[in-house]
Coordinates of C-alpha atoms and ligand atoms in Angstrom, one line a residue:
M265 CA -6.5 -23.7 18.8
E266 CA -7.4 -21.8 15.7
F267 CA -4.8 -21.9 12.5
K268 CA -6.6 -19.8 10.5
L269 CA -7.0 -16.0 9.9
S270 CA -10.3 -14.8 11.5
G271 CA -12.6 -13.9 8.6
Q272 CA -12.6 -10.2 9.7
H273 CA -8.5 -10.8 9.2
Q274 CA -9.1 -12.7 5.5
M275 CA -11.0 -9.6 4.5
M276 CA -8.3 -7.0 5.7
Q277 CA -5.6 -9.2 4.2
K278 CA -7.6 -9.5 0.3
L279 CA -8.1 -5.6 0.5
F280 CA -4.0 -5.0 1.2
R281 CA -3.4 -7.9 -1.6
E282 CA -6.2 -6.0 -3.9
F283 CA -4.4 -3.2 -3.7
C284 CA -0.6 -4.0 -3.3
Q285 CA -0.5 -5.6 -6.3
K286 CA -2.5 -2.9 -8.2
E287 CA -1.3 0.1 -6.7
I288 CA 2.7 -0.6 -6.1
A289 CA 3.4 -3.8 -7.2
P290 CA 4.2 -2.3 -11.4
Y291 CA 6.5 0.6 -10.1
A292 CA 8.3 -1.8 -7.8
A293 CA 11.5 -2.0 -10.3
E294 CA 11.4 1.4 -11.4
N295 CA 11.7 3.0 -8.4
D296 CA 14.5 0.6 -7.5
V297 CA 16.2 1.6 -10.7
K298 CA 16.0 5.4 -9.5
A299 CA 16.3 5.2 -5.8
V300 CA 13.6 7.3 -5.2
F301 CA 11.2 7.5 -1.9
P302 CA 8.0 6.6 -3.5
T303 CA 6.3 9.7 -2.3
E304 CA 3.0 9.2 -4.6
I305 CA 2.9 5.6 -3.4
I306 CA 2.9 6.3 0.6
R307 CA 0.5 9.3 -0.1
K308 CA -1.4 7.1 -1.5
L309 CA -0.8 4.5 1.5
G310 CA -2.3 7.6 3.6
A311 CA -5.9 8.3 2.3
Q312 CA -5.9 4.5 2.3
G313 CA -5.2 4.4 6.0
F314 CA -2.7 2.1 5.9
M315 CA -0.2 4.7 8.2
G316 CA -2.2 4.3 11.0
I317 CA -3.9 0.7 11.1
P318 CA -2.9 -0.1 14.7
I319 CA -3.6 3.3 16.2
P320 CA -6.2 4.4 17.9
A321 CA -9.6 6.2 16.7
E322 CA -9.2 9.0 18.6
Y323 CA -6.0 9.3 17.1
G324 CA -6.9 9.6 13.6
G325 CA -5.9 5.8 13.3
A326 CA -7.7 3.0 12.3
G327 CA -7.9 1.1 15.6
A328 CA -7.1 -2.1 14.2
D329 CA -5.0 -4.9 15.7
F330 CA -1.4 -5.4 15.8
L331 CA -2.4 -8.4 13.6
T332 CA -3.8 -6.3 11.1
Y333 CA -0.8 -4.4 10.5
I334 CA 1.2 -7.1 10.1
L335 CA -1.0 -8.8 7.4
C336 CA -0.4 -5.5 5.6
V337 CA 3.4 -5.4 5.9
E338 CA 3.5 -8.8 4.3
E339 CA 1.3 -8.0 1.5
V340 CA 3.1 -3.6 1.3
S341 CA 6.5 -5.9 1.2
R342 CA 5.7 -8.4 -1.3
A343 CA 4.3 -6.3 -3.6
C344 CA 8.0 -3.8 -2.9
A345 CA 10.3 -4.7 0.4
S346 CA 11.5 -0.7 0.0
T347 CA 8.0 0.4 0.9
G348 CA 7.5 -2.3 3.5
V349 CA 10.3 -0.9 5.1
I350 CA 9.1 2.3 4.8
L351 CA 5.5 1.8 6.4
A352 CA 6.8 -0.8 8.7
V353 CA 9.4 2.0 10.5
H354 CA 7.1 4.8 10.2
T355 CA 4.3 2.4 12.6
S356 CA 6.3 0.4 14.5
V357 CA 9.1 2.5 15.5
G358 CA 8.2 6.1 14.3
T359 CA 4.7 6.4 15.7
F360 CA 4.4 4.1 18.6
P361 CA 7.7 5.8 20.3
I362 CA 4.8 8.4 20.3
L363 CA 2.0 6.6 21.4
N364 CA 3.5 4.6 23.8
F365 CA 5.6 7.2 25.8
G366 CA 4.6 10.6 24.7
T367 CA 3.1 12.7 27.0
A368 CA -0.7 14.2 26.6
E369 CA 0.0 17.2 23.8
Q370 CA 3.0 15.2 22.0
K371 CA 0.4 12.5 21.6
Q372 CA -2.2 15.3 19.8
K373 CA 1.2 16.7 18.6
Y374 CA 2.1 14.8 16.1
V375 CA 0.1 11.1 16.0
P376 CA -2.7 12.1 13.8
K377 CA -0.8 13.5 11.4
L378 CA 1.4 10.3 10.8
A379 CA -1.7 8.4 11.4
A380 CA -3.1 9.6 8.5
G381 CA 1.0 9.8 6.6
E382 CA 1.0 13.5 6.6
Y383 CA 3.9 12.7 8.1
V384 CA 6.4 10.1 7.9
G385 CA 8.7 8.9 11.6
A386 CA 11.5 7.5 11.9
F387 CA 14.1 6.1 14.6
A388 CA 17.7 7.9 14.8
L389 CA 19.8 5.2 17.3
T390 CA 22.4 3.8 15.1
E391 CA 25.7 5.8 14.8
P392 CA 29.0 4.8 13.1
D393 CA 30.3 3.1 16.1
A394 CA 27.2 2.2 17.7
G395 CA 25.8 -1.1 15.7
S396 CA 24.8 -3.9 17.4
D397 CA 26.5 -2.3 20.5
A398 CA 22.9 0.1 20.6
S399 CA 23.9 1.4 23.8
A400 CA 27.5 2.4 22.9
L401 CA 26.0 5.9 21.1
R402 CA 28.3 9.3 21.7
T403 CA 25.3 11.8 20.4
L404 CA 25.4 13.6 23.1
A405 CA 22.0 16.1 24.4
K406 CA 23.5 18.5 27.0
K407 CA 21.3 19.7 29.4
D408 CA 20.5 24.8 29.0
G409 CA 18.6 25.7 30.9
D410 CA 15.2 24.7 29.8
D411 CA 16.9 22.9 26.5
Y412 CA 18.9 19.9 25.2
V413 CA 21.6 20.7 22.6
L414 CA 22.0 17.8 20.9
N415 CA 25.5 17.0 18.7
G416 CA 26.4 14.1 17.4
T417 CA 25.7 11.8 13.5
K418 CA 23.4 9.2 12.9
I419 CA 23.7 7.4 10.3
F420 CA 21.6 4.5 8.2
I421 CA 18.0 6.1 9.0
S422 CA 15.6 4.9 7.4
N423 CA 13.2 6.7 5.4
G424 CA 15.6 10.1 6.6
G425 CA 14.9 13.2 4.9
H426 CA 11.2 12.7 4.2
A427 CA 10.3 11.7 7.3
Q428 CA 8.4 15.4 9.4
V429 CA 9.4 14.0 12.9
Y430 CA 12.7 11.7 14.0
T431 CA 12.3 9.6 17.5
V432 CA 16.4 10.5 17.9
F433 CA 18.3 8.9 21.2
A434 CA 21.1 10.3 22.6
T435 CA 23.0 10.0 25.8
V436 CA 23.0 12.5 29.0
D437 CA 26.4 11.8 30.3
R438 CA 28.4 9.1 28.0
A439 CA 29.7 7.6 32.2
L440 CA 26.5 6.0 32.7
G441 CA 25.9 4.1 29.5
A442 CA 22.6 2.5 28.8
K443 CA 21.0 4.8 31.7
G444 CA 22.5 7.7 30.3
I445 CA 20.3 7.5 26.7
T446 CA 17.6 9.5 26.3
A447 CA 15.1 9.7 23.6
F448 CA 13.5 13.3 21.9
L449 CA 11.5 14.1 18.6
V450 CA 13.2 16.2 16.4
E451 CA 11.3 17.8 13.6
K452 CA 12.8 18.0 10.0
D453 CA 13.4 21.4 10.0
T454 CA 15.5 22.2 13.7
P455 CA 17.4 24.1 13.8
G456 CA 21.4 22.9 14.1
F457 CA 20.2 19.7 12.6
R458 CA 20.3 18.5 8.9
V459 CA 20.3 15.7 6.4
G460 CA 23.7 13.9 5.4
A461 CA 24.7 11.4 3.4
I462 CA 22.3 9.5 1.0
E463 CA 23.6 5.3 1.8
K464 CA 24.8 4.4 -1.9
K465 CA 22.8 0.5 -0.8
M466 CA 22.9 -2.8 -2.6
G467 CA 19.1 -2.8 -2.4
L468 CA 16.0 -1.5 -0.7
N469 CA 16.9 1.6 -3.3
A470 CA 13.6 3.0 -2.4
D471 CA 13.6 3.2 1.0
V472 CA 16.2 6.5 0.4
T473 CA 18.9 5.6 4.0
T474 CA 21.0 8.5 5.3
E475 CA 23.3 10.0 7.8
L476 CA 21.2 12.6 10.1
I477 CA 23.6 15.5 11.4
F478 CA 22.8 17.0 15.1
E479 CA 25.2 20.6 15.6
D480 CA 24.7 22.7 17.7
C481 CA 20.3 21.8 17.6
R482 CA 19.2 23.5 20.3
I483 CA 15.5 21.0 21.7
P484 CA 13.6 21.9 24.3
A485 CA 13.0 19.7 27.0
S486 CA 8.9 19.4 26.3
Q487 CA 10.5 17.5 22.8
R488 CA 12.8 14.5 25.2
L489 CA 10.1 11.2 24.8
G490 CA 10.0 10.1 28.5
K491 CA 12.3 10.2 31.6
E492 CA 15.9 11.1 31.2
G493 CA 17.8 7.5 30.9
E494 CA 14.9 6.2 30.1
G495 CA 15.6 6.2 26.2
F496 CA 17.4 3.0 26.0
K497 CA 14.2 1.0 27.3
I498 CA 12.3 2.8 24.7
A499 CA 14.2 1.7 21.9
M500 CA 14.9 -1.8 23.3
S501 CA 10.7 -2.2 23.8
L502 CA 10.1 -0.5 20.2
L503 CA 12.6 -2.6 18.6
D504 CA 10.1 -6.0 19.9
G505 CA 7.3 -4.6 17.8
G506 CA 9.7 -3.3 15.1
R507 CA 11.2 -6.7 14.9
I508 CA 8.3 -8.9 14.0
G509 CA 7.6 -5.7 11.2
I510 CA 10.4 -7.0 9.8
G511 CA 9.3 -10.2 10.0
A512 CA 6.4 -9.1 8.6
Q513 CA 8.6 -7.7 5.6
G514 CA 10.4 -11.0 5.6
L515 CA 8.2 -13.2 5.4
G516 CA 6.0 -10.8 1.8
I517 CA 9.7 -10.7 0.3
A518 CA 9.5 -14.8 0.8
Q519 CA 6.5 -15.0 -0.8
A520 CA 6.8 -13.1 -3.9
A521 CA 9.9 -14.8 -4.5
F522 CA 8.1 -18.0 -4.4
D523 CA 5.0 -17.3 -6.5
E524 CA 8.0 -15.8 -9.0
A525 CA 10.1 -19.7 -8.7
L526 CA 7.1 -21.6 -9.2
K527 CA 5.4 -19.3 -12.1
Y528 CA 8.2 -19.8 -13.7
A529 CA 8.9 -24.0 -12.7
Q530 CA 5.9 -24.0 -14.3
S531 CA 5.6 -22.3 -17.9
R532 CA 9.4 -23.0 -18.6
E533 CA 10.6 -25.6 -20.4
Q534 CA 13.3 -27.2 -21.4
F535 CA 14.2 -31.0 -22.2
N536 CA 10.5 -30.5 -23.7
Q537 CA 9.0 -30.1 -20.8
P538 CA 8.4 -27.8 -17.7
I539 CA 11.8 -27.9 -15.7
F540 CA 8.6 -28.4 -12.4
N541 CA 8.5 -32.2 -13.6
F542 CA 12.8 -32.4 -12.5
Q543 CA 12.9 -33.1 -8.7
A544 CA 16.0 -30.8 -8.2
I545 CA 13.4 -28.0 -8.8
A546 CA 10.4 -29.0 -7.4
F547 CA 11.8 -30.8 -4.6
K548 CA 13.3 -26.6 -4.1
L549 CA 9.7 -25.6 -4.6
A550 CA 8.5 -27.7 -1.9
E551 CA 11.5 -26.4 0.6
M552 CA 10.5 -22.9 0.3
A553 CA 6.9 -23.9 0.7
T554 CA 7.5 -25.2 3.4
Q555 CA 10.4 -22.8 5.3
I556 CA 7.4 -19.9 3.9
A557 CA 4.6 -22.1 5.6
A558 CA 6.5 -22.3 9.4
A559 CA 8.3 -18.4 9.4
R560 CA 4.3 -17.3 8.5
L561 CA 2.9 -19.2 11.8
L562 CA 6.5 -17.3 13.9
V563 CA 5.0 -13.8 13.0
Y564 CA 1.5 -14.2 13.2
Q565 CA 2.1 -15.8 16.8
A566 CA 4.6 -12.9 17.8
A567 CA 1.8 -10.4 16.6
F568 CA -1.2 -12.5 18.5
R569 CA 1.2 -12.5 21.9
K570 CA 1.5 -8.3 21.4
E571 CA -2.1 -7.7 20.8
N572 CA -3.0 -9.5 23.5
G573 CA 0.0 -8.8 25.9
L574 CA 2.2 -12.1 25.9
P575 CA 5.2 -11.5 26.4
N576 CA 7.0 -11.0 23.3
G577 CA 10.0 -10.1 22.5
K578 CA 11.4 -13.8 22.2
Q579 CA 8.6 -14.2 20.1
A580 CA 9.5 -11.4 17.8
S581 CA 13.0 -12.1 17.8
M582 CA 12.4 -16.1 16.4
A583 CA 9.9 -14.6 14.0
K584 CA 12.0 -11.6 12.7
M585 CA 15.4 -14.4 12.7
F586 CA 13.4 -16.9 10.7
A587 CA 10.9 -15.2 8.2
T588 CA 14.7 -13.0 6.8
D589 CA 16.5 -15.6 7.0
T590 CA 13.8 -17.8 5.0
A591 CA 13.1 -14.8 2.5
M592 CA 17.2 -14.7 1.7
A593 CA 17.0 -18.5 1.6
A594 CA 14.1 -18.6 -1.0
A595 CA 14.8 -15.2 -2.9
T596 CA 18.0 -17.1 -3.7
E597 CA 16.7 -20.6 -5.3
A598 CA 14.4 -18.0 -7.2
V599 CA 17.6 -17.0 -8.5
Q600 CA 18.7 -20.2 -9.1
I601 CA 15.7 -21.7 -10.6
L602 CA 14.8 -18.9 -13.3
G603 CA 18.8 -19.4 -14.2
G604 CA 20.5 -16.8 -16.3
Y605 CA 16.7 -15.2 -16.5
G606 CA 17.3 -15.1 -12.7
Y607 CA 20.1 -12.8 -12.4
S608 CA 18.7 -10.3 -15.7
R609 CA 16.8 -7.6 -14.5
E610 CA 14.2 -8.6 -16.7
Y611 CA 13.0 -10.6 -13.8
P612 CA 12.2 -9.1 -9.9
V613 CA 13.9 -11.8 -8.4
E614 CA 17.6 -10.2 -8.6
R615 CA 15.3 -7.3 -6.6
L616 CA 14.3 -9.5 -3.9
M617 CA 17.7 -11.4 -3.0
R618 CA 18.8 -7.6 -2.8
D619 CA 16.5 -6.3 -0.9
A620 CA 15.9 -9.7 1.5
K621 CA 19.8 -9.1 2.7
I622 CA 19.1 -6.4 4.3
T623 CA 16.6 -7.6 6.7
Q624 CA 18.6 -10.0 8.0
I625 CA 20.7 -7.5 9.2
Y626 CA 18.7 -4.1 10.3
E627 CA 16.3 -4.0 13.4
G628 CA 19.4 -6.4 15.4
T629 CA 21.2 -8.3 13.0
N630 CA 20.3 -12.0 13.1
Q631 CA 22.9 -12.9 15.3
I632 CA 21.4 -10.7 17.5
Q633 CA 18.2 -11.9 17.3
R634 CA 19.9 -15.1 18.7
L635 CA 21.6 -13.3 21.6
V636 CA 18.4 -11.7 22.2
I637 CA 16.3 -15.7 22.6
A638 CA 19.2 -16.6 24.4
K639 CA 19.3 -14.0 27.3
A640 CA 15.0 -15.0 27.1
L641 CA 16.3 -18.4 27.5
E642 CA 19.0 -18.2 30.2
K643 CA 15.6 -16.2 32.1
G644 CA 13.5 -19.2 31.9
L645 CA 11.0 -16.9 29.3
Ligands
CAA140 N1 12.2 -4.0 26.5 C1 12.7 -3.0 27.8 N2 13.8 -3.1 28.1 C2 15.3 -3.9 27.6 C3 14.5 -4.9 26.3 C4 13.5 -4.6 26.3 N3 13.4 -5.9 24.7 N4 15.8 -5.2 26.2 C5 16.6 -4.7 27.6 N5 16.0 -3.9 28.0 C6 17.2 -3.5 29.3 C7 17.4 -4.8 29.9 O1 16.4 -4.9 31.0 C8 18.8 -3.9 31.0 O2 18.0 -3.1 31.8 P1 18.3 -2.9 33.3 O3 20.1 -2.3 33.6 O4 17.8 -2.0 34.6 O5 18.3 -4.1 33.9 C9 19.0 -3.0 30.1 O6 18.1 -2.7 28.8 C10 20.4 -2.9 29.1 O7 19.9 -4.8 28.3 P2 21.2 -5.3 28.2 O8 22.0 -5.2 29.2 O9 20.5 -6.6 27.9 O10 21.4 -4.3 27.0 P3 22.9 -4.7 26.2 O11 23.6 -3.6 25.8 O12 23.8 -6.3 26.4 O13 22.2 -4.9 24.5 C11 21.0 -5.6 22.3 C12 21.5 -5.7 24.5 C13 20.1 -6.7 22.3 C14 22.0 -6.0 22.7 C15 20.5 -4.6 22.3 O14 21.7 -3.7 21.9 C16 20.4 -4.5 20.3 O15 18.8 -5.0 19.9 N6 21.2 -4.4 19.8 C17 20.9 -4.4 18.3 C18 20.8 -2.9 18.1 C19 19.3 -2.5 16.6 O16 18.2 -4.0 16.9 N7 19.3 -1.9 16.5 C20 18.2 -1.5 15.4 C21 18.5 -0.1 14.8 S1 17.3 0.4 14.2 C22 16.4 -0.4 12.5 O17 17.3 -0.8 12.0 C23 15.8 0.2 11.8 C24 15.2 0.5 10.6 O18 15.7 1.4 9.5 C25 14.7 -1.1 9.5

């Protein structure tokens, strides 16, 4: 059993860290305040090959393994959590749908552009009345000759308006429940498709999140992904991988919060000594460091299992749940350690606390992760 990253993984981790601290971290606060999509940073990520890390070289990706991609999401998120989720959504649930379930034509048409960062990908599952209960979605895909006509509204769509291709889930027959759900690839400028309201959020402001509206949006059958009725299973299997990515995002946020808190505790003096000397503060840092170490093992283990074709749904949910709960706990403690400064925008920890909160909610709330884990236990997995 090995408990360290391979030499190659360590080298990539160093490369990601140096790039992200230099090119992304300095802009994180400004992007949060302005709530703008970081187009220039995404262009740089594309130029570095970071938008297609686990995508095979034949489709223009870096052809690296899933753990390398996870290390990248962690480092990007450590520098800027908004950019981290843009990358994670683009890759795990924006590019993998086409790579894993697309026809040869669909792969050729989209994957090279996505892997190069020329296109950004997005995933449209959630609706006003279908959040945790994803199979209750109501967007209708009515067959009409060789086309489907889509009508409905999606909400909380990460990368909304900035993605060029969306994997959209709709039902061909509401009476069929999960078995009617079908996936489609919808391009940005398709007539009948428009981006609705931009969500005003607590945090993760540079990851623009929008409504998507489909009004008699005609899609040729060649844009259907997989067979009719396969959409729910496609969505669930993609989310298994996506949740490892969100676990890595949580890990990055937790590490950033810890780094700030440790630095502050060692430099801030009260009662004529660094506050790190007080057990009340040192024990908080000890607790944070322990939880982060445990989260890292869970996230890397889930990535290892996925890469090696081992069952990983339960491990993905465990990693997502634990790492994102750790992010929230670490960011909250970091604010406490920094005291009044922690609550101020002068320091990054208040942003980290706002950004951490959503990681416990999206790609399946942490209550849904417990449900997935419990279902796996019931099946003896
Ligand atoms: N892989 C493949 N198939 C799966 C699967 C998986 N991981 N999980 C379930 N399925 C299959 C089941 O085997 C079943 O198939 P059969 O009927 O043939 O047996 C079918 O799907 C239905 O399964 P369930 O009965 O378990 O489905 P359910 O309706 O009870 O829902 C759920 C399960 C886990 C609650 C699911 O609805 C869920 O994950 N909800 C959360 C939704 C979610 O994560 N949304 C995230 C939105 S994307 C996002 O957040 C991105 C972002 O912006 C960051």
